[in-house]
PDB file of C-alpha atoms in Angstrom:
ATOM      1  CA  MET T 541       1.210 -30.524   3.549  1.00  0.00           C
ATOM      2  CA  LYS T 542       1.823 -28.314   5.883  1.00  0.00           C
ATOM      3  CA  THR T 543       6.290 -27.472   6.470  1.00  0.00           C
ATOM      4  CA  LEU T 544       7.523 -26.786   9.154  1.00  0.00           C
ATOM      5  CA  ILE T 545      11.013 -25.423   9.411  1.00  0.00           C
ATOM      6  CA  ALA T 546      12.938 -26.085  12.722  1.00  0.00           C
ATOM      7  CA  THR T 547      15.484 -24.029  13.170  1.00  0.00           C
ATOM      8  CA  THR T 548      19.280 -25.732  14.805  1.00  0.00           C
ATOM      9  CA  ASP T 549      22.979 -24.165  15.684  1.00  0.00           C
ATOM     10  CA  PHE T 550      23.179 -27.787  18.082  1.00  0.00           C
ATOM     11  CA  SER T 551      23.289 -25.730  21.458  1.00  0.00           C
ATOM     12  CA  PRO T 552      20.971 -27.881  23.568  1.00  0.00           C
ATOM     13  CA  SER T 553      17.781 -25.039  23.361  1.00  0.00           C
ATOM     14  CA  SER T 554      18.213 -25.769  19.303  1.00  0.00           C
ATOM     15  CA  ILE T 555      18.093 -29.518  20.136  1.00  0.00           C
ATOM     16  CA  ASN T 556      15.129 -28.778  22.368  1.00  0.00           C
ATOM     17  CA  ALA T 557      13.339 -27.378  19.483  1.00  0.00           C
ATOM     18  CA  VAL T 558      14.274 -29.203  16.864  1.00  0.00           C
ATOM     19  CA  ASN T 559      12.778 -31.815  19.360  1.00  0.00           C
ATOM     20  CA  TYR T 560       9.102 -29.858  19.884  1.00  0.00           C
ATOM     21  CA  ALA T 561       8.978 -29.789  16.469  1.00  0.00           C
ATOM     22  CA  ALA T 562       9.264 -33.404  15.595  1.00  0.00           C
ATOM     23  CA  ASP T 563       6.447 -34.242  17.594  1.00  0.00           C
ATOM     24  CA  MET T 564       4.118 -31.533  16.568  1.00  0.00           C
ATOM     25  CA  ALA T 565       5.247 -32.760  12.797  1.00  0.00           C
ATOM     26  CA  LYS T 566       3.824 -35.900  13.758  1.00  0.00           C
ATOM     27  CA  VAL T 567       0.784 -34.610  15.351  1.00  0.00           C
ATOM     28  CA  LEU T 568       0.112 -31.648  12.223  1.00  0.00           C
ATOM     29  CA  ASN T 569       1.566 -34.882   9.177  1.00  0.00           C
ATOM     30  CA  ALA T 570       3.818 -31.766   8.591  1.00  0.00           C
ATOM     31  CA  ARG T 571       6.686 -32.469   6.576  1.00  0.00           C
ATOM     32  CA  LEU T 572       9.665 -31.103   9.245  1.00  0.00           C
ATOM     33  CA  ILE T 573      12.698 -29.213   7.735  1.00  0.00           C
ATOM     34  CA  LEU T 574      16.023 -29.125   9.457  1.00  0.00           C
ATOM     35  CA  PHE T 575      17.733 -25.884   8.928  1.00  0.00           C
ATOM     36  CA  ASN T 576      21.686 -24.555   9.667  1.00  0.00           C
ATOM     37  CA  ALA T 577      23.485 -21.458   8.513  1.00  0.00           C
ATOM     38  CA  VAL T 578      27.052 -22.077   8.433  1.00  0.00           C
ATOM     39  CA  PRO T 579      28.105 -18.729   9.177  1.00  0.00           C
ATOM     40  CA  VAL T 580      31.653 -16.851   7.172  1.00  0.00           C
ATOM     41  CA  PRO T 581      34.128 -17.283   9.605  1.00  0.00           C
ATOM     42  CA  VAL T 582      35.834 -13.388   9.466  1.00  0.00           C
ATOM     43  CA  ALA T 583      39.566 -13.518   7.865  1.00  0.00           C
ATOM     44  CA  VAL T 584      41.942 -12.665   9.972  1.00  0.00           C
ATOM     45  CA  SER T 585      44.113  -9.343   8.579  1.00  0.00           C
ATOM     46  CA  GLU T 586      43.730  -9.664   4.564  1.00  0.00           C
ATOM     47  CA  ILE T 587      44.079 -13.461   4.227  1.00  0.00           C
ATOM     48  CA  PRO T 588      41.066 -15.382   2.702  1.00  0.00           C
ATOM     49  CA  VAL T 589      40.268 -17.945   4.658  1.00  0.00           C
ATOM     50  CA  PRO T 590      40.169 -21.453   1.720  1.00  0.00           C
ATOM     51  CA  GLU T 591      37.324 -22.277  -0.455  1.00  0.00           C
ATOM     52  CA  ALA T 592      38.477 -25.846   0.478  1.00  0.00           C
ATOM     53  CA  THR T 593      37.707 -24.752   4.468  1.00  0.00           C
ATOM     54  CA  LEU T 594      34.888 -23.267   3.863  1.00  0.00           C
ATOM     55  CA  GLU T 595      33.319 -26.120   2.060  1.00  0.00           C
ATOM     56  CA  ASP T 596      34.478 -28.701   4.862  1.00  0.00           C
ATOM     57  CA  MET T 597      32.301 -26.660   7.386  1.00  0.00           C
ATOM     58  CA  VAL T 598      29.391 -27.187   4.844  1.00  0.00           C
ATOM     59  CA  THR T 599      29.692 -30.461   4.471  1.00  0.00           C
ATOM     60  CA  GLU T 600      30.874 -30.897   9.032  1.00  0.00           C
ATOM     61  CA  ALA T 601      27.406 -29.329   9.504  1.00  0.00           C
ATOM     62  CA  GLY T 602      25.541 -31.667   7.355  1.00  0.00           C
ATOM     63  CA  GLN T 603      27.072 -34.863   8.546  1.00  0.00           C
ATOM     64  CA  GLU T 604      26.028 -32.846  11.454  1.00  0.00           C
ATOM     65  CA  LEU T 605      21.724 -32.208  10.115  1.00  0.00           C
ATOM     66  CA  ASN T 606      21.854 -36.458   9.094  1.00  0.00           C
ATOM     67  CA  LEU T 607      22.918 -37.845  12.607  1.00  0.00           C
ATOM     68  CA  LEU T 608      20.213 -35.568  13.727  1.00  0.00           C
ATOM     69  CA  LYS T 609      17.256 -36.599  11.556  1.00  0.00           C
ATOM     70  CA  ASP T 610      18.881 -40.253  12.474  1.00  0.00           C
ATOM     71  CA  LYS T 611      17.754 -39.483  15.401  1.00  0.00           C
ATOM     72  CA  LEU T 612      14.712 -38.171  14.482  1.00  0.00           C
ATOM     73  CA  VAL T 613      13.383 -40.283  12.261  1.00  0.00           C
ATOM     74  CA  LEU T 614      13.892 -42.968  15.774  1.00  0.00           C
ATOM     75  CA  ARG T 615      11.637 -40.389  17.558  1.00  0.00           C
ATOM     76  CA  THR T 616       8.290 -39.923  15.106  1.00  0.00           C
ATOM     77  CA  THR T 617       8.391 -43.537  14.279  1.00  0.00           C
ATOM     78  CA  GLY T 618       9.930 -43.098  10.459  1.00  0.00           C
ATOM     79  CA  LYS T 619       6.349 -41.489  10.568  1.00  0.00           C
ATOM     80  CA  VAL T 620       7.721 -37.528   9.093  1.00  0.00           C
ATOM     81  CA  ASP T 621       9.217 -36.565   6.481  1.00  0.00           C
ATOM     82  CA  ILE T 622      12.256 -35.271   7.419  1.00  0.00           C
ATOM     83  CA  SER T 623      14.405 -33.185   4.784  1.00  0.00           C
ATOM     84  CA  THR T 624      17.877 -31.431   5.516  1.00  0.00           C
ATOM     85  CA  GLU T 625      19.235 -28.095   4.277  1.00  0.00           C
ATOM     86  CA  VAL T 626      21.801 -25.627   4.775  1.00  0.00           C
ATOM     87  CA  LEU T 627      23.133 -22.288   3.140  1.00  0.00           C
ATOM     88  CA  MET T 628      26.618 -20.698   4.259  1.00  0.00           C
ATOM     89  CA  GLY T 629      26.266 -17.357   4.933  1.00  0.00           C
ATOM     90  CA  ASN T 630      23.996 -14.876   8.195  1.00  0.00           C
ATOM     91  CA  PHE T 631      22.075 -16.718   9.825  1.00  0.00           C
ATOM     92  CA  ALA T 632      19.011 -13.477   8.390  1.00  0.00           C
ATOM     93  CA  ASP T 633      19.896 -13.550   5.023  1.00  0.00           C
ATOM     94  CA  LYS T 634      19.302 -17.007   5.028  1.00  0.00           C
ATOM     95  CA  ILE T 635      16.239 -18.303   7.355  1.00  0.00           C
ATOM     96  CA  ASP T 636      14.371 -15.460   4.919  1.00  0.00           C
ATOM     97  CA  GLU T 637      15.012 -17.601   1.648  1.00  0.00           C
ATOM     98  CA  ILE T 638      14.359 -21.248   3.191  1.00  0.00           C
ATOM     99  CA  ALA T 639      11.676 -19.331   4.945  1.00  0.00           C
ATOM    100  CA  ASP T 640      10.532 -17.535   0.791  1.00  0.00           C
ATOM    101  CA  LYS T 641      11.348 -21.400  -0.649  1.00  0.00           C
ATOM    102  CA  PHE T 642       9.560 -23.183   1.498  1.00  0.00           C
ATOM    103  CA  ASN T 643       6.634 -20.949   2.474  1.00  0.00           C
ATOM    104  CA  PRO T 644       6.158 -22.397   6.298  1.00  0.00           C
ATOM    105  CA  PHE T 645       3.566 -22.832   8.462  1.00  0.00           C
ATOM    106  CA  ALA T 646       6.211 -22.081  11.662  1.00  0.00           C
ATOM    107  CA  ILE T 647       9.871 -21.438  11.419  1.00  0.00           C
ATOM    108  CA  ILE T 648      10.413 -23.054  14.764  1.00  0.00           C
ATOM    109  CA  MET T 649      13.436 -22.074  17.091  1.00  0.00           C
ATOM    110  CA  GLY T 650      15.382 -22.549  20.450  1.00  0.00           C
ATOM    111  CA  ILE T 651      16.099 -20.102  22.738  1.00  0.00           C
ATOM    112  CA  ALA T 652      17.375 -20.336  26.464  1.00  0.00           C
ATOM    113  CA  GLN T 653      16.421 -19.567  29.684  1.00  0.00           C
ATOM    114  CA  GLY T 654      19.547 -20.274  31.905  1.00  0.00           C
ATOM    115  CA  LYS T 655      22.453 -19.519  30.048  1.00  0.00           C
ATOM    116  CA  PRO T 656      24.053 -15.288  29.404  1.00  0.00           C
ATOM    117  CA  ILE T 657      25.838 -17.191  26.553  1.00  0.00           C
ATOM    118  CA  GLU T 658      24.015 -19.423  24.671  1.00  0.00           C
ATOM    119  CA  ARG T 659      20.677 -16.819  25.455  1.00  0.00           C
ATOM    120  CA  PHE T 660      21.994 -14.488  23.532  1.00  0.00           C
ATOM    121  CA  LEU T 661      23.427 -15.846  20.422  1.00  0.00           C
ATOM    122  CA  MET T 662      20.810 -17.609  20.056  1.00  0.00           C
ATOM    123  CA  GLY T 663      17.767 -15.299  20.880  1.00  0.00           C
ATOM    124  CA  SER T 664      19.472 -12.073  18.734  1.00  0.00           C
ATOM    125  CA  ASN T 665      18.502 -15.058  16.237  1.00  0.00           C
ATOM    126  CA  THR T 666      15.363 -15.060  17.772  1.00  0.00           C
ATOM    127  CA  PHE T 667      14.798 -11.656  17.533  1.00  0.00           C
ATOM    128  CA  TYR T 668      15.748 -10.580  13.689  1.00  0.00           C
ATOM    129  CA  ALA T 669      13.735 -13.316  13.093  1.00  0.00           C
ATOM    130  CA  ILE T 670       9.789 -12.133  15.076  1.00  0.00           C
ATOM    131  CA  SER T 671      10.680  -8.488  14.073  1.00  0.00           C
ATOM    132  CA  LYS T 672      12.223  -9.250  10.146  1.00  0.00           C
ATOM    133  CA  ASN T 673      10.469 -12.423   9.124  1.00  0.00           C
ATOM    134  CA  LEU T 674       7.003 -12.397   8.444  1.00  0.00           C
ATOM    135  CA  ASN T 675       6.546 -16.497   8.479  1.00  0.00           C
ATOM    136  CA  PRO T 676       4.640 -17.644  12.173  1.00  0.00           C
ATOM    137  CA  ILE T 677       7.465 -18.142  14.159  1.00  0.00           C
ATOM    138  CA  LEU T 678       7.147 -20.283  17.539  1.00  0.00           C
ATOM    139  CA  ILE T 679       9.853 -19.748  19.780  1.00  0.00           C
ATOM    140  CA  ILE T 680      10.256 -23.357  22.533  1.00  0.00           C
ATOM    141  CA  PRO T 681      11.832 -22.559  25.867  1.00  0.00           C
ATOM    142  CA  GLU T 682      14.806 -24.912  26.767  1.00  0.00           C
ATOM    143  CA  LYS T 683      12.432 -27.524  28.839  1.00  0.00           C
ATOM    144  CA  ALA T 684       9.416 -26.949  27.356  1.00  0.00           C
ATOM    145  CA  SER T 685       8.800 -30.349  25.050  1.00  0.00           C
ATOM    146  CA  PHE T 686       5.458 -30.576  22.905  1.00  0.00           C
ATOM    147  CA  ARG T 687       2.121 -30.963  23.996  1.00  0.00           C
ATOM    148  CA  PRO T 688      -1.842 -30.518  22.984  1.00  0.00           C
ATOM    149  CA  ILE T 689      -1.823 -27.669  22.940  1.00  0.00           C
ATOM    150  CA  ASN T 690      -5.533 -26.992  24.308  1.00  0.00           C
ATOM    151  CA  LYS T 691      -5.459 -24.215  25.152  1.00  0.00           C
ATOM    152  CA  ILE T 692      -4.113 -21.074  23.935  1.00  0.00           C
ATOM    153  CA  GLY T 693      -3.673 -17.450  24.806  1.00  0.00           C
ATOM    154  CA  PHE T 694      -3.953 -13.660  22.214  1.00  0.00           C
ATOM    155  CA  ALA T 695      -2.276 -11.226  24.403  1.00  0.00           C
ATOM    156  CA  CYS T 696      -4.162  -8.054  22.145  1.00  0.00           C
ATOM    157  CA  ASP T 697      -3.553  -4.187  22.981  1.00  0.00           C
ATOM    158  CA  LEU T 698      -7.045  -3.823  21.164  1.00  0.00           C
ATOM    159  CA  GLU T 699      -5.007  -0.023  18.871  1.00  0.00           C
ATOM    160  CA  ALA T 700      -6.471  -0.328  14.896  1.00  0.00           C
ATOM    161  CA  VAL T 701      -7.488  -4.687  16.174  1.00  0.00           C
ATOM    162  CA  ALA T 702      -8.819  -4.668  12.451  1.00  0.00           C
ATOM    163  CA  GLU T 703      -5.293  -3.777  10.672  1.00  0.00           C
ATOM    164  CA  THR T 704      -3.289  -5.031  13.194  1.00  0.00           C
ATOM    165  CA  ILE T 705      -3.925  -8.791  13.702  1.00  0.00           C
ATOM    166  CA  PRO T 706      -3.993 -11.549  11.218  1.00  0.00           C
ATOM    167  CA  PHE T 707      -6.803 -12.935  12.344  1.00  0.00           C
ATOM    168  CA  LYS T 708      -7.174 -15.979   9.244  1.00  0.00           C
ATOM    169  CA  LEU T 709      -3.761 -17.043  11.040  1.00  0.00           C
ATOM    170  CA  VAL T 710      -4.491 -16.694  14.819  1.00  0.00           C
ATOM    171  CA  SER T 711      -7.933 -18.733  13.800  1.00  0.00           C
ATOM    172  CA  GLU T 712      -6.419 -21.142  12.005  1.00  0.00           C
ATOM    173  CA  TRP T 713      -3.223 -22.048  14.707  1.00  0.00           C
ATOM    174  CA  VAL T 714      -6.893 -22.114  17.546  1.00  0.00           C
ATOM    175  CA  SER T 715      -8.997 -23.833  14.509  1.00  0.00           C
ATOM    176  CA  VAL T 716      -5.718 -26.517  13.514  1.00  0.00           C
ATOM    177  CA  PHE T 717      -5.192 -27.719  17.267  1.00  0.00           C
ATOM    178  CA  LYS T 718      -9.311 -27.245  18.768  1.00  0.00           C
ATOM    179  CA  SER T 719      -8.063 -25.417  20.935  1.00  0.00           C
ATOM    180  CA  THR T 720      -9.793 -22.792  23.395  1.00  0.00           C
ATOM    181  CA  LEU T 721      -8.540 -19.190  23.390  1.00  0.00           C
ATOM    182  CA  ASN T 722      -8.203 -16.469  25.709  1.00  0.00           C
ATOM    183  CA  ILE T 723      -8.049 -13.194  24.731  1.00  0.00           C
ATOM    184  CA  ILE T 724      -5.477 -11.116  26.998  1.00  0.00           C
ATOM    185  CA  HIS T 725      -6.218  -7.463  27.189  1.00  0.00           C
ATOM    186  CA  VAL T 726      -2.584  -6.164  28.100  1.00  0.00           C
ATOM    187  CA  SER T 727      -2.457  -2.169  29.154  1.00  0.00           C
ATOM    188  CA  ARG T 728      -0.751  -0.063  31.412  1.00  0.00           C
ATOM    189  CA  ASN T 729      -3.955   2.124  31.960  1.00  0.00           C
ATOM    190  CA  SER T 730      -5.555   1.495  34.854  1.00  0.00           C
ATOM    191  CA  GLN T 731      -8.009   3.802  34.972  1.00  0.00           C
ATOM    192  CA  ALA T 732     -11.392   2.829  33.039  1.00  0.00           C
ATOM    193  CA  GLN T 733     -11.607   1.530  30.149  1.00  0.00           C
ATOM    194  CA  LYS T 734     -11.606   3.816  26.705  1.00  0.00           C
ATOM    195  CA  SER T 735     -15.193   4.184  25.446  1.00  0.00           C
ATOM    196  CA  SER T 736     -12.084   2.725  21.783  1.00  0.00           C
ATOM    197  CA  GLU T 737     -10.995  -0.405  23.679  1.00  0.00           C
ATOM    198  CA  ILE T 738     -14.364  -0.763  24.323  1.00  0.00           C
ATOM    199  CA  THR T 739     -14.545  -0.362  20.170  1.00  0.00           C
ATOM    200  CA  GLU T 740     -11.889  -2.848  19.121  1.00  0.00           C
ATOM    201  CA  ALA T 741     -12.456  -5.707  21.762  1.00  0.00           C
ATOM    202  CA  ILE T 742     -16.248  -5.874  19.905  1.00  0.00           C
ATOM    203  CA  SER T 743     -14.167  -6.155  16.907  1.00  0.00           C
ATOM    204  CA  LEU T 744     -12.088  -9.069  17.886  1.00  0.00           C
ATOM    205  CA  GLN T 745     -15.139 -10.872  19.277  1.00  0.00           C
ATOM    206  CA  ASN T 746     -16.322 -10.406  16.311  1.00  0.00           C
ATOM    207  CA  HIS T 747     -13.271 -11.911  13.823  1.00  0.00           C
ATOM    208  CA  LEU T 748     -13.100 -14.680  16.207  1.00  0.00           C
ATOM    209  CA  SER T 749     -16.374 -14.948  17.185  1.00  0.00           C
ATOM    210  CA  LYS T 750     -16.505 -18.700  15.972  1.00  0.00           C
ATOM    211  CA  PHE T 751     -14.330 -19.939  18.798  1.00  0.00           C
ATOM    212  CA  GLN T 752     -16.639 -18.324  22.100  1.00  0.00           C
ATOM    213  CA  PRO T 753     -12.792 -16.347  23.048  1.00  0.00           C
ATOM    214  CA  LYS T 754     -12.674 -16.197  27.197  1.00  0.00           C
ATOM    215  CA  PHE T 755     -11.534 -12.072  27.583  1.00  0.00           C
ATOM    216  CA  GLU T 756      -8.857 -11.178  30.764  1.00  0.00           C
ATOM    217  CA  PHE T 757      -7.938  -7.682  31.292  1.00  0.00           C
ATOM    218  CA  LEU T 758      -4.155  -7.252  32.564  1.00  0.00           C
ATOM    219  CA  THR T 759      -2.875  -3.918  33.644  1.00  0.00           C
ATOM    220  CA  GLY T 760       0.006  -2.298  35.156  1.00  0.00           C
ATOM    221  CA  ASP T 761       4.005  -1.287  35.036  1.00  0.00           C
ATOM    222  CA  ASN T 762       5.659  -4.941  34.763  1.00  0.00           C
ATOM    223  CA  LEU T 763       2.813  -6.560  32.423  1.00  0.00           C
ATOM    224  CA  ALA T 764       5.411  -8.866  31.339  1.00  0.00           C
ATOM    225  CA  GLU T 765       5.380 -10.361  34.841  1.00  0.00           C
ATOM    226  CA  LYS T 766       1.961 -10.373  34.681  1.00  0.00           C
ATOM    227  CA  LEU T 767       1.665 -11.281  30.859  1.00  0.00           C
ATOM    228  CA  ASN T 768       4.597 -15.026  32.335  1.00  0.00           C
ATOM    229  CA  GLU T 769       2.190 -15.509  35.233  1.00  0.00           C
ATOM    230  CA  TYR T 770      -1.253 -15.867  33.810  1.00  0.00           C
ATOM    231  CA  THR T 771       0.431 -18.248  31.660  1.00  0.00           C
ATOM    232  CA  LYS T 772       1.565 -20.122  34.729  1.00  0.00           C
ATOM    233  CA  GLU T 773      -1.402 -19.555  36.628  1.00  0.00           C
ATOM    234  CA  HIS T 774      -3.874 -20.120  33.652  1.00  0.00           C
ATOM    235  CA  LYS T 775      -2.355 -22.853  32.191  1.00  0.00           C
ATOM    236  CA  LEU T 776      -1.489 -22.134  28.256  1.00  0.00           C
ATOM    237  CA  ASP T 777       0.174 -24.405  26.509  1.00  0.00           C
ATOM    238  CA  LEU T 778       1.259 -21.763  23.673  1.00  0.00           C
ATOM    239  CA  LEU T 779       0.791 -17.359  23.792  1.00  0.00           C
ATOM    240  CA  ILE T 780       0.249 -15.546  20.655  1.00  0.00           C
ATOM    241  CA  VAL T 781       2.389 -12.257  20.330  1.00  0.00           C
ATOM    242  CA  VAL T 782       1.725  -9.830  16.952  1.00  0.00           C
ATOM    243  CA  PRO T 783       4.721  -7.883  16.712  1.00  0.00           C
ATOM    244  CA  ARG T 784       4.669  -4.930  15.875  1.00  0.00           C
ATOM    245  CA  HIS T 785       7.110  -1.582  13.905  1.00  0.00           C
ATOM    246  CA  HIS T 786       6.053   0.168  16.821  1.00  0.00           C
ATOM    247  CA  GLY T 787       6.845  -1.521  18.922  1.00  0.00           C
ATOM    248  CA  PHE T 788       5.945  -5.430  21.595  1.00  0.00           C
ATOM    249  CA  LEU T 789       1.976  -5.747  21.075  1.00  0.00           C
ATOM    250  CA  GLY T 790       3.231  -1.967  20.871  1.00  0.00           C
ATOM    251  CA  LEU T 791       3.882  -1.922  24.842  1.00  0.00           C
ATOM    252  CA  PHE T 792       6.752  -3.234  24.814  1.00  0.00           C
ATOM    253  CA  ASP T 793      10.010  -2.326  23.793  1.00  0.00           C
ATOM    254  CA  LYS T 794      12.586  -5.232  23.474  1.00  0.00           C
ATOM    255  CA  LYS T 795      14.389  -5.059  26.320  1.00  0.00           C
ATOM    256  CA  HIS T 796      11.079  -5.923  27.528  1.00  0.00           C
ATOM    257  CA  ALA T 797       9.901  -7.930  24.957  1.00  0.00           C
ATOM    258  CA  LYS T 798      13.028 -10.495  26.223  1.00  0.00           C
ATOM    259  CA  LYS T 799      12.075 -10.654  28.943  1.00  0.00           C
ATOM    260  CA  ILE T 800       8.931 -12.067  28.126  1.00  0.00           C
ATOM    261  CA  ILE T 801      10.419 -14.113  26.171  1.00  0.00           C
ATOM    262  CA  VAL T 802      13.229 -15.176  27.537  1.00  0.00           C
ATOM    263  CA  HIS T 803      11.057 -15.552  31.391  1.00  0.00           C
ATOM    264  CA  GLN T 804       8.342 -18.017  29.273  1.00  0.00           C
ATOM    265  CA  GLU T 805       8.149 -21.533  30.351  1.00  0.00           C
ATOM    266  CA  VAL T 806       4.576 -22.380  27.314  1.00  0.00           C
ATOM    267  CA  PRO T 807       6.027 -22.105  23.623  1.00  0.00           C
ATOM    268  CA  ILE T 808       5.340 -18.627  22.255  1.00  0.00           C
ATOM    269  CA  LEU T 809       4.116 -17.686  18.609  1.00  0.00           C
ATOM    270  CA  ALA T 810       4.896 -13.726  17.205  1.00  0.00           C
ATOM    271  CA  ILE T 811       2.747 -13.470  14.322  1.00  0.00           C
ATOM    272  CA  HIS T 812       3.729 -10.066  12.311  1.00  0.00           C
ATOM    273  CA  SER T 813       0.683  -8.278  11.629  1.00  0.00           C
ATOM    274  CA  GLY T 814       2.298  -7.881   7.575  1.00  0.00           C
ATOM    275  CA  LEU T 815       0.766 -11.409   7.618  1.00  0.00           C
ATOM    276  CA  ILE T 816      -2.052  -9.453   6.949  1.00  0.00           C
ATOM    277  CA  PRO T 817      -3.755 -10.110   3.629  1.00  0.00           C
ATOM    278  CA  GLY T 818      -2.849  -6.932   1.084  1.00  0.00           C
ATOM    279  CA  ARG T 819       0.314  -6.356   3.900  1.00  0.00           C
ATOM    280  CA  ALA T 820       3.839  -6.355   2.335  1.00  0.00           C
TER     281      ALA T 820
END
């Protein structure tokens, strides 16, 4: 049985992501784990925070998660195995701990599009997970609701394909949802394709040939905007990206990566290149 972990800080965008996760879990017959990290409060001056206060914070978070769980049981008509996990500490550390424990099919997180404060708070956690956590991260826009994933887009820069793309996971997601696949080559170079890119495209085609993917090419200075427009025009249900240590897709710095994620209207699945078998 697959496991989905849905993180929540009880903000509207994270609750929406939890609802999305519950609907997906029902379709996949997957187990759903609701996760909340309770931040350790900063002590005022040198006065430590009483242990009883910390315990109360964890208890309160657990109660909120259980109320949320009850709503999701009704939403899924009792057909999803739902449990809760509350840990005290920094989100970045605790999401890694939970992921190591449950080895999820995906960690599902929400992100706000129109509220600057919430977008900053939830976005910082989201971007940590994308850059550091080696589990697939599914990012849900605040207005997105679950729908059949019939059409998947895979954004790729055609550089070192065999060494940087976790084909096994890309294939698994396309297979699980029986989706069509659009491979979107993104490049700032509007000139004729390099011979190296043609070679990489052939390699990509060979690895994913069983899905008969359709190739698309996007070039220009504002690739973030073009990628967002493409997902709308082609009515994609999911966009897959592969974060790399030297930038988002190897092309976008953190600022432009945020533009892609914050302004997307469809879920984004970030599959880290570190998930290639044999890689740490």
